Short mmCIF file of C-alpha atoms and ligand atoms in Angstrom, two decimals:
data_model
loop_
_atom_site.label_atom_id
_atom_site.label_comp_id
_atom_site.label_asym_id
_atom_site.label_seq_id
_atom_site.Cartn_x
_atom_site.Cartn_y
_atom_site.Cartn_z
CA UNK A 1 -170.48 17.41 -107.08
CA UNK A 2 -172.67 20.47 -107.77
CA UNK A 3 -171.37 23.48 -109.65
CA UNK A 4 -170.60 26.15 -107.01
CA UNK A 5 -172.90 29.19 -107.21
CA UNK A 6 -171.50 31.61 -104.57
CA UNK A 7 -168.58 34.00 -105.23
CA UNK A 8 -165.32 32.06 -105.77
CA UNK A 9 -163.10 31.85 -102.69
CA UNK A 10 -160.23 29.76 -101.40
CA UNK A 11 -157.35 28.05 -103.12
CA UNK A 12 -156.89 24.70 -104.79
CA UNK A 13 -153.68 22.81 -105.49
CA UNK A 14 -153.46 20.82 -108.71
CA UNK A 15 -150.56 18.36 -108.67
CA UNK A 16 -149.01 17.08 -111.90
CA UNK A 17 -147.83 13.68 -110.68
CA UNK A 18 -150.63 13.57 -108.08
CA UNK A 19 -150.16 9.88 -107.24
CA UNK A 20 -146.41 10.16 -106.67
CA UNK A 21 -144.57 10.05 -103.35
CA UNK A 22 -144.12 13.81 -102.96
CA UNK A 23 -147.73 14.70 -103.83
CA UNK A 24 -149.21 11.92 -101.68
CA UNK A 25 -147.03 12.90 -98.71
CA UNK A 26 -148.02 16.57 -99.18
CA UNK A 27 -151.75 15.79 -99.25
CA UNK A 28 -151.63 13.32 -96.34
CA UNK A 29 -149.39 15.69 -94.37
CA UNK A 30 -151.62 18.70 -94.99
CA UNK A 31 -154.65 16.77 -93.72
CA UNK A 32 -152.72 15.54 -90.66
CA UNK A 33 -151.43 19.00 -89.72
CA UNK A 34 -154.84 20.59 -90.38
CA UNK A 35 -156.42 18.05 -88.01
CA UNK A 36 -153.79 18.70 -85.35
CA UNK A 37 -152.46 15.13 -85.60
CA UNK A 38 -148.92 16.24 -86.45
CA UNK A 39 -146.93 19.46 -85.95
CA UNK A 40 -146.03 21.42 -89.11
CA UNK A 41 -142.31 20.57 -88.82
CA UNK A 42 -140.43 21.72 -91.93
CA UNK A 43 -143.14 24.17 -93.07
CA UNK A 44 -141.55 27.61 -93.15
CA UNK A 45 -144.93 29.23 -93.84
CA UNK A 46 -146.15 28.02 -90.44
CA UNK A 47 -143.48 30.08 -88.65
CA UNK A 48 -144.15 33.46 -87.06
CA UNK A 49 -142.99 35.80 -89.91
CA UNK A 50 -145.75 34.42 -92.15
CA UNK A 51 -148.55 34.61 -89.56
CA UNK A 52 -150.28 37.69 -91.02
CA UNK A 53 -149.25 37.30 -94.65
CA UNK A 54 -152.76 36.27 -95.69
CA UNK A 55 -151.73 32.77 -96.85
CA UNK A 56 -154.55 30.29 -97.45
CA UNK A 57 -155.10 28.18 -94.32
CA UNK A 58 -154.03 24.54 -94.57
CA UNK A 59 -157.52 23.14 -93.81
CA UNK A 60 -158.98 25.24 -96.65
CA UNK A 61 -156.75 23.80 -99.41
CA UNK A 62 -158.53 21.57 -101.94
CA UNK A 63 -156.43 19.02 -103.86
CA UNK A 64 -156.62 17.42 -107.28
CA UNK A 65 -154.31 16.73 -110.18
CA UNK A 66 -153.15 14.69 -113.15
CA UNK A 67 -151.24 11.42 -113.17
CA UNK A 68 -150.51 8.73 -115.70
CA UNK A 69 -150.63 6.06 -112.96
CA UNK A 70 -153.84 4.67 -111.51
CA UNK A 71 -152.98 3.57 -107.95
CA UNK A 72 -155.60 5.10 -105.58
CA UNK A 73 -154.20 7.63 -103.11
CA UNK A 74 -155.18 5.70 -99.93
CA UNK A 75 -153.26 2.68 -101.31
CA UNK A 76 -150.30 4.90 -102.21
CA UNK A 77 -150.35 6.29 -98.66
CA UNK A 78 -150.32 2.75 -97.24
CA UNK A 79 -147.27 1.97 -99.36
CA UNK A 80 -145.57 5.11 -98.03
CA UNK A 81 -146.38 3.94 -94.50
CA UNK A 82 -144.73 0.61 -95.25
CA UNK A 83 -141.70 2.50 -96.55
CA UNK A 84 -141.48 4.48 -93.31
CA UNK A 85 -142.35 7.86 -94.89
CA UNK A 86 -145.73 8.27 -93.16
CA UNK A 87 -146.03 7.39 -89.47
CA UNK A 88 -148.16 4.34 -88.56
CA UNK A 89 -151.88 5.13 -88.40
CA UNK A 90 -151.69 8.40 -90.32
CA UNK A 91 -152.92 7.01 -93.66
CA UNK A 92 -156.02 5.59 -91.94
CA UNK A 93 -156.63 8.83 -90.01
CA UNK A 94 -156.69 10.93 -93.18
CA UNK A 95 -158.32 8.35 -95.44
CA UNK A 96 -161.41 10.52 -96.07
CA UNK A 97 -159.27 13.45 -97.28
CA UNK A 98 -157.21 11.15 -99.51
CA UNK A 99 -160.37 9.60 -100.98
CA UNK A 100 -161.76 13.08 -101.68
CA UNK A 101 -158.56 14.12 -103.46
CA UNK A 102 -158.52 10.82 -105.36
CA UNK A 103 -161.87 11.66 -106.99
CA UNK A 104 -160.22 14.84 -108.32
CA UNK A 105 -157.32 13.13 -110.12
CA UNK A 106 -157.63 12.97 -113.91
CA UNK A 107 -155.69 10.90 -116.45
CA UNK A 108 -152.45 12.62 -117.44
CA UNK A 109 -150.45 12.06 -120.57
CA UNK A 110 -149.30 11.54 -123.11
CA UNK A 111 -149.27 7.76 -122.62
CA UNK A 112 -147.70 5.54 -125.30
CA UNK A 113 -150.09 5.36 -128.25
CA UNK A 114 -151.85 8.64 -127.40
CA UNK A 115 -152.62 10.18 -130.81
CA UNK A 116 -153.55 13.65 -129.54
CA UNK A 117 -151.28 16.47 -130.69
CA UNK A 118 -149.84 19.11 -128.35
CA UNK A 119 -152.77 21.49 -128.79
CA UNK A 120 -155.32 18.78 -127.97
CA UNK A 121 -153.41 17.69 -124.88
CA UNK A 122 -153.04 21.28 -123.63
CA UNK A 123 -156.75 21.93 -124.19
CA UNK A 124 -157.74 18.72 -122.35
CA UNK A 125 -155.44 19.43 -119.37
CA UNK A 126 -156.58 23.07 -119.15
CA UNK A 127 -160.23 21.98 -119.20
CA UNK A 128 -159.56 19.60 -116.27
CA UNK A 129 -157.93 22.39 -114.25
CA UNK A 130 -160.69 24.92 -114.97
CA UNK A 131 -163.43 22.38 -114.22
CA UNK A 132 -161.82 21.60 -110.83
CA UNK A 133 -161.75 25.31 -109.98
CA UNK A 134 -165.41 25.68 -111.03
CA UNK A 135 -166.64 22.55 -109.19
CA UNK A 136 -165.21 23.79 -105.91
CA UNK A 137 -165.95 27.50 -106.42
CA UNK A 138 -162.25 28.31 -105.93
CA UNK A 139 -160.84 31.78 -106.50
CA UNK A 140 -157.60 30.27 -107.78
CA UNK A 141 -155.82 26.96 -108.38
CA UNK A 142 -152.03 26.66 -108.15
CA UNK A 143 -150.63 24.02 -110.52
CA UNK A 144 -147.64 22.29 -108.87
CA UNK A 145 -145.47 20.07 -111.07
CA UNK A 146 -144.16 17.04 -109.15
CA UNK A 147 -144.19 14.44 -111.94
CA UNK A 148 -141.22 12.16 -112.74
CA UNK A 149 -138.15 14.03 -113.98
CA UNK A 150 -137.96 14.00 -117.77
CA UNK A 151 -134.80 14.17 -119.89
CA UNK A 152 -133.80 17.62 -121.15
CA UNK A 153 -135.49 17.89 -124.56
CA UNK A 154 -133.38 18.18 -127.71
CA UNK A 155 -133.08 21.75 -129.03
CA UNK A 156 -134.78 20.74 -132.29
CA UNK A 157 -137.54 18.62 -130.68
CA UNK A 158 -140.75 18.85 -132.72
CA UNK A 159 -143.04 18.51 -129.71
CA UNK A 160 -143.19 20.11 -126.30
CA UNK A 161 -142.07 17.90 -123.38
CA UNK A 162 -145.01 16.79 -121.19
CA UNK A 163 -144.02 19.19 -118.38
CA UNK A 164 -144.39 22.12 -120.82
CA UNK A 165 -147.77 20.83 -122.04
CA UNK A 166 -148.98 21.03 -118.44
CA UNK A 167 -147.40 24.47 -117.95
CA UNK A 168 -149.14 25.70 -121.12
CA UNK A 169 -152.40 24.24 -119.81
CA UNK A 170 -151.95 26.02 -116.48
CA UNK A 171 -151.48 29.34 -118.29
CA UNK A 172 -154.49 28.71 -120.51
CA UNK A 173 -156.62 27.90 -117.46
CA UNK A 174 -155.36 31.08 -115.71
CA UNK A 175 -153.53 29.15 -112.97
CA UNK A 176 -150.37 30.29 -111.15
CA UNK A 177 -147.64 27.67 -111.50
CA UNK A 178 -144.83 26.01 -109.53
CA UNK A 179 -142.24 23.61 -110.98
CA UNK A 180 -140.69 21.52 -108.19
CA UNK A 181 -138.78 19.32 -110.67
CA UNK A 182 -135.82 19.89 -113.04
CA UNK A 183 -138.10 19.31 -116.07
CA UNK A 184 -138.56 22.20 -118.51
CA UNK A 185 -142.10 23.17 -117.48
CA UNK A 186 -142.59 26.88 -118.03
CA UNK A 187 -138.89 27.61 -118.78
CA UNK A 188 -139.33 28.41 -122.46
CA UNK A 189 -139.40 31.97 -123.78
CA UNK A 190 -142.90 31.50 -125.27
CA UNK A 191 -144.45 30.12 -122.09
CA UNK A 192 -142.73 32.65 -119.81
CA UNK A 193 -144.09 35.42 -122.02
CA UNK A 194 -147.55 33.86 -122.06
CA UNK A 195 -147.60 33.64 -118.25
CA UNK A 196 -146.68 37.33 -117.99
CA UNK A 197 -149.35 38.27 -120.53
CA UNK A 198 -151.96 36.40 -118.48
CA UNK A 199 -150.79 38.14 -115.29
CA UNK A 200 -149.76 34.87 -113.63
CA UNK A 201 -147.04 34.45 -111.00
CA UNK A 202 -144.81 31.37 -111.21
CA UNK A 203 -141.86 29.82 -109.37
CA UNK A 204 -139.24 27.17 -110.12
CA UNK A 205 -137.40 25.05 -110.56
CA UNK A 206 -136.35 21.82 -108.83
CA UNK A 207 -136.90 21.77 -105.09
CA UNK A 208 -133.77 22.22 -102.96
CA UNK A 209 -134.21 19.60 -100.25
CA UNK A 210 -130.96 17.79 -99.44
CA UNK A 211 -127.55 17.77 -101.06
CA UNK A 212 -128.05 21.12 -102.82
CA UNK A 213 -129.51 22.67 -99.66
CA UNK A 214 -126.27 21.78 -97.90
CA UNK A 215 -124.20 23.07 -100.82
CA UNK A 216 -125.99 26.43 -100.69
CA UNK A 217 -124.88 26.76 -97.06
CA UNK A 218 -121.35 25.38 -97.34
CA UNK A 219 -120.24 27.05 -100.59
CA UNK A 220 -120.66 30.60 -99.15
CA UNK A 221 -118.64 29.50 -96.09
CA UNK A 222 -115.63 28.63 -98.25
CA UNK A 223 -116.02 31.86 -100.19
CA UNK A 224 -116.39 34.06 -97.10
CA UNK A 225 -113.36 32.44 -95.41
CA UNK A 226 -111.29 32.98 -98.59
CA UNK A 227 -110.64 29.24 -98.83
CA UNK A 228 -110.02 27.89 -102.31
CA UNK A 229 -112.27 25.01 -103.35
CA UNK A 230 -110.36 22.74 -105.73
CA UNK A 231 -112.90 19.99 -106.25
CA UNK A 232 -116.46 19.22 -105.15
CA UNK A 233 -117.71 15.72 -105.91
CA UNK A 234 -120.93 14.05 -104.89
CA UNK A 235 -122.74 10.76 -105.02
CA UNK A 236 -126.43 10.11 -104.37
CA UNK A 237 -127.90 6.69 -103.61
CA UNK A 238 -131.68 6.59 -103.77
CA UNK A 239 -134.60 4.30 -104.57
CA UNK A 240 -138.32 4.98 -105.01
CA UNK A 241 -139.90 6.31 -108.20
CA UNK A 242 -137.44 9.20 -108.30
CA UNK A 243 -134.47 6.80 -108.16
CA UNK A 244 -135.94 4.78 -111.03
CA UNK A 245 -136.58 7.90 -113.15
CA UNK A 246 -133.09 9.24 -112.50
CA UNK A 247 -131.52 5.93 -113.56
CA UNK A 248 -131.98 7.38 -117.07
CA UNK A 249 -128.71 9.30 -117.66
CA UNK A 250 -130.56 12.06 -119.55
CA UNK A 251 -132.94 12.66 -116.62
CA UNK A 252 -130.00 12.55 -114.17
CA UNK A 253 -128.19 15.16 -116.28
CA UNK A 254 -131.20 17.51 -115.95
CA UNK A 255 -131.10 17.06 -112.16
CA UNK A 256 -127.32 17.47 -111.85
CA UNK A 257 -127.16 20.76 -113.72
CA UNK A 258 -129.18 22.38 -110.89
CA UNK A 259 -126.82 20.92 -108.29
CA UNK A 260 -123.87 22.38 -110.20
CA UNK A 261 -125.50 25.80 -110.59
CA UNK A 262 -125.39 26.60 -106.87
CA UNK A 263 -121.60 26.09 -106.87
CA UNK A 264 -121.09 28.17 -110.01
CA UNK A 265 -123.30 31.00 -108.72
CA UNK A 266 -121.67 31.06 -105.28
CA UNK A 267 -118.00 30.31 -105.99
CA UNK A 268 -117.88 32.05 -109.38
CA UNK A 269 -116.47 28.93 -111.02
CA UNK A 270 -117.34 25.25 -111.31
CA UNK A 271 -114.79 23.24 -109.34
CA UNK A 272 -113.55 19.87 -110.54
CA UNK A 273 -115.71 16.88 -109.68
CA UNK A 274 -119.04 15.45 -110.70
CA UNK A 275 -122.32 14.39 -109.16
CA UNK A 276 -123.47 10.80 -109.61
CA UNK A 277 -126.96 9.48 -108.99
CA UNK A 278 -127.32 5.74 -108.40
CA UNK A 279 -130.70 4.00 -108.32
CA UNK A 280 -130.69 1.60 -105.34
CA UNK A 281 -134.26 0.24 -105.15
CA UNK A 282 -133.55 -1.42 -101.77
CA UNK A 283 -133.25 2.04 -100.17
CA UNK A 284 -136.88 2.81 -101.04
CA UNK A 285 -137.77 6.42 -100.26
CA UNK A 286 -134.52 7.08 -98.36
CA UNK A 287 -131.58 8.86 -99.84
CA UNK A 288 -127.90 9.01 -98.93
CA UNK A 289 -125.91 11.88 -100.41
CA UNK A 290 -122.14 12.04 -99.94
CA UNK A 291 -120.13 15.13 -100.78
CA UNK A 292 -116.33 15.30 -100.89
CA UNK A 293 -114.89 18.82 -100.95
CA UNK A 294 -111.16 19.30 -101.51
CA UNK A 295 -109.95 22.79 -100.61
CA UNK A 296 -106.75 24.74 -100.05
CA UNK A 297 -105.94 26.72 -96.92
CA UNK A 298 -103.13 29.13 -95.95
CA UNK A 299 -99.79 28.45 -97.66
CA UNK A 300 -101.48 25.91 -99.91
CA UNK A 301 -102.23 23.39 -97.16
CA UNK A 302 -104.56 20.77 -98.58
CA UNK A 303 -107.71 19.86 -96.70
CA UNK A 304 -110.94 17.92 -97.22
CA UNK A 305 -114.48 18.21 -95.88
CA UNK A 306 -116.84 15.25 -96.31
CA UNK A 307 -120.55 15.31 -95.56
CA UNK A 308 -123.11 12.49 -95.48
CA UNK A 309 -126.77 13.42 -95.70
CA UNK A 310 -129.35 10.70 -95.04
CA UNK A 311 -132.87 11.87 -95.64
CA UNK A 312 -136.39 10.80 -96.42
CA UNK A 313 -136.88 12.56 -99.73
CA UNK A 314 -140.66 12.98 -99.70
CA UNK A 315 -140.71 14.12 -96.08
CA UNK A 316 -138.18 16.82 -97.03
CA UNK A 317 -140.09 17.85 -100.15
CA UNK A 318 -143.74 17.78 -99.00
CA UNK A 319 -143.65 20.73 -96.55
CA UNK A 320 -141.84 22.85 -99.15
CA UNK A 321 -144.46 21.98 -101.76
CA UNK A 322 -147.21 23.10 -99.37
CA UNK A 323 -145.26 26.30 -98.59
CA UNK A 324 -144.89 27.07 -102.28
CA UNK A 325 -148.54 26.40 -103.10
CA UNK A 326 -149.64 28.80 -100.33
CA UNK A 327 -147.11 31.52 -101.21
CA UNK A 328 -147.85 31.45 -104.93
CA UNK A 329 -151.61 31.42 -104.29
CA UNK A 330 -151.18 34.48 -102.10
CA UNK A 331 -148.92 36.17 -104.66
CA UNK A 332 -151.64 35.67 -107.28
CA UNK A 333 -154.26 37.10 -104.93
CA UNK A 334 -152.01 40.11 -104.26
CA UNK A 335 -151.71 40.79 -107.99
CA UNK A 336 -148.04 39.76 -108.44
CA UNK A 337 -147.14 38.46 -111.88
CA UNK A 338 -144.20 36.78 -113.61
CA UNK A 339 -141.30 34.86 -112.01
CA UNK A 340 -140.91 35.14 -108.24
CA UNK A 341 -137.15 35.29 -107.50
CA UNK A 342 -138.12 35.88 -103.85
CA UNK A 343 -138.84 32.13 -103.71
CA UNK A 344 -135.31 31.16 -104.79
CA UNK A 345 -134.87 29.84 -101.21
CA UNK A 346 -136.81 26.75 -102.28
CA UNK A 347 -135.06 25.92 -105.57
CA UNK A 348 -131.84 24.50 -106.99
CA UNK A 349 -132.24 26.45 -110.23
CA UNK A 350 -134.14 29.60 -109.21
CA UNK A 351 -135.46 32.49 -111.27
CA UNK A 352 -132.65 34.85 -110.27
CA UNK A 353 -131.87 36.27 -106.83
CA UNK A 354 -128.98 35.36 -104.51
CA UNK A 355 -127.49 31.84 -104.51
CA UNK A 356 -126.69 31.31 -100.83
CA UNK A 357 -129.34 30.15 -98.39
CA UNK A 358 -129.09 32.91 -95.72
CA UNK A 359 -129.51 35.66 -98.37
CA UNK A 360 -132.37 33.72 -99.96
CA UNK A 361 -134.03 33.41 -96.55
CA UNK A 362 -133.72 37.16 -95.97
CA UNK A 363 -135.38 37.73 -99.35
CA UNK A 364 -138.17 35.30 -98.45
CA UNK A 365 -138.86 37.12 -95.19
CA UNK A 366 -139.02 40.45 -97.07
CA UNK A 367 -141.54 38.80 -99.40
CA UNK A 368 -143.64 37.80 -96.37
CA UNK A 369 -143.60 41.44 -95.26
CA UNK A 370 -144.72 42.50 -98.71
CA UNK A 371 -147.59 40.01 -98.67
CA UNK A 372 -148.50 41.21 -95.18
CA UNK A 373 -148.64 44.82 -96.37
CA UNK A 374 -150.83 43.77 -99.29
CA UNK A 375 -153.13 41.96 -96.85
CA UNK A 376 -153.45 45.12 -94.72
CA UNK A 377 -154.12 47.32 -97.75
CA UNK A 378 -157.19 45.30 -98.52
CA UNK A 379 -158.70 44.43 -101.89
CA UNK A 380 -156.23 42.74 -104.20
CA UNK A 381 -155.10 44.51 -107.30
CA UNK A 382 -153.29 43.08 -110.30
CA UNK A 383 -150.03 44.98 -110.40
CA UNK A 384 -147.06 44.85 -112.77
CA UNK A 385 -143.87 43.93 -110.93
N1 NAD B 1 -136.75 15.55 -102.11
C1 NAD B 1 -137.52 15.24 -103.13
O1 NAD B 1 -138.30 14.34 -103.05
C2 NAD B 1 -137.44 16.04 -104.40
C3 NAD B 1 -136.62 17.18 -104.45
C4 NAD B 1 -136.57 17.91 -105.63
C5 NAD B 1 -137.31 17.50 -106.74
N2 NAD B 1 -138.07 16.39 -106.67
C6 NAD B 1 -138.79 15.97 -107.88
O2 NAD B 1 -140.17 15.75 -107.61
C7 NAD B 1 -140.66 14.81 -108.57
C8 NAD B 1 -141.53 13.79 -107.86
O3 NAD B 1 -140.75 12.97 -107.03
P1 NAD B 1 -141.44 11.66 -106.39
O4 NAD B 1 -140.47 11.09 -105.44
O5 NAD B 1 -142.82 11.98 -105.94
O6 NAD B 1 -141.52 10.72 -107.68
P2 NAD B 1 -142.56 9.54 -107.94
O7 NAD B 1 -141.95 8.70 -108.99
O8 NAD B 1 -143.00 8.91 -106.68
O9 NAD B 1 -143.85 10.30 -108.54
C9 NAD B 1 -143.90 10.85 -109.82
C10 NAD B 1 -145.33 10.72 -110.34
O10 NAD B 1 -145.40 11.36 -111.62
C11 NAD B 1 -146.27 10.61 -112.43
N3 NAD B 1 -146.07 10.94 -113.85
C12 NAD B 1 -145.06 10.55 -114.67
N4 NAD B 1 -145.24 11.09 -115.90
C13 NAD B 1 -146.37 11.82 -115.85
C14 NAD B 1 -147.10 12.60 -116.80
N5 NAD B 1 -146.67 12.75 -118.06
N6 NAD B 1 -148.23 13.21 -116.39
C15 NAD B 1 -148.68 13.09 -115.12
N7 NAD B 1 -148.05 12.34 -114.18
C16 NAD B 1 -146.91 11.73 -114.54
C17 NAD B 1 -145.93 9.16 -112.07
O11 NAD B 1 -146.95 8.27 -112.46
C18 NAD B 1 -145.77 9.27 -110.55
O12 NAD B 1 -147.00 9.03 -109.89
C19 NAD B 1 -139.45 14.24 -109.30
O13 NAD B 1 -139.30 14.88 -110.55
C20 NAD B 1 -138.30 14.63 -108.39
O14 NAD B 1 -137.07 14.76 -109.09
C21 NAD B 1 -138.17 15.66 -105.52
#
């Protein structure tokens, strides 16, 4: 492809974990919605309050990314069709878009045996991101982390975890950043400071798509009805790549701390009970999450609420990933910098803001109004927040 010569315009999305289920579903889904083949069900940014917020249009988004796996995107999309994530015929209908994105995926790392140090890896990743932006003449590229969940790094670890290498690369390349996983990413004091110094907005972490989404609705109900939650236990059964990654107890612990945080933030204490994650490969991309909530009512009467959530994980995550990419691209264009607590609606472990979903939604709508006002005011300015 030729180097673009006209003034940069438009937004790109650079997925870390670009060949994974969530990224592939997001790219295939974006192409399908842009072509009018599917409605934008689940995309909050396609609802009326966001109509004039100046978000990049879905057909204008350009995709690329890093991955350590080599399976071509069209093949990955076929596998997701077989698993029932993508509807029949969709992968073939958007094959051209998937092939185009596939040519923009670069080798991620570090793979076993990679001798590059952290600085060399960051420099290589940043160069890939900047080259993508230049090739397509894009005004900005949002880096969205959707790679496999990594274990929480030890406090005295000598090297940065891979997610933080990519976050450092995003900052070096001048890219706004989203972390949709529980991995560390940009959540280190040095990287958070570096993002602020570069005037970059960022949002994270760990997408709130199922069990925790339900918890962020139910926990405020108990609180507001003055009911006393004694114990809140949960079990997740899931397959797919995420199930395999979370079979590692250290990776599962990183995921579960976000699920616990919503209860602590809402109820003011952590009730008894734990969350378990079981890898059940036979379930493929489908997840079952069971919650068991023991609570006390008037005069100490003991009661229980049980919920069963059965969802297609990538179909829940993909529209949120597209929402976040568009919102953070627009925030960057509007000159917003630093963490965006207004996007806490999307995360299990947000950068501040309220913990319950209705309050988070109100904050998101206020953010849409703010972006709308910035769109009306005209030329973007880089403003301290
Ligand atoms: N509902 C949801 O699906 C949901 C919700 C919240 C968070 N998440 C998180 O999103 C992430 C992606 O989920 P998924 O189902 O797509 O998983 P997946 O296993 O299908 O995809 C992960 C991809 O990351 C790639 N990868 C691993 N290490 C890498 C590295 N160092 N550099 C670049 N790429 C690397 C893998 O090769 C794979 O293609 C997971 O961390 C998951 O916990 C998903």
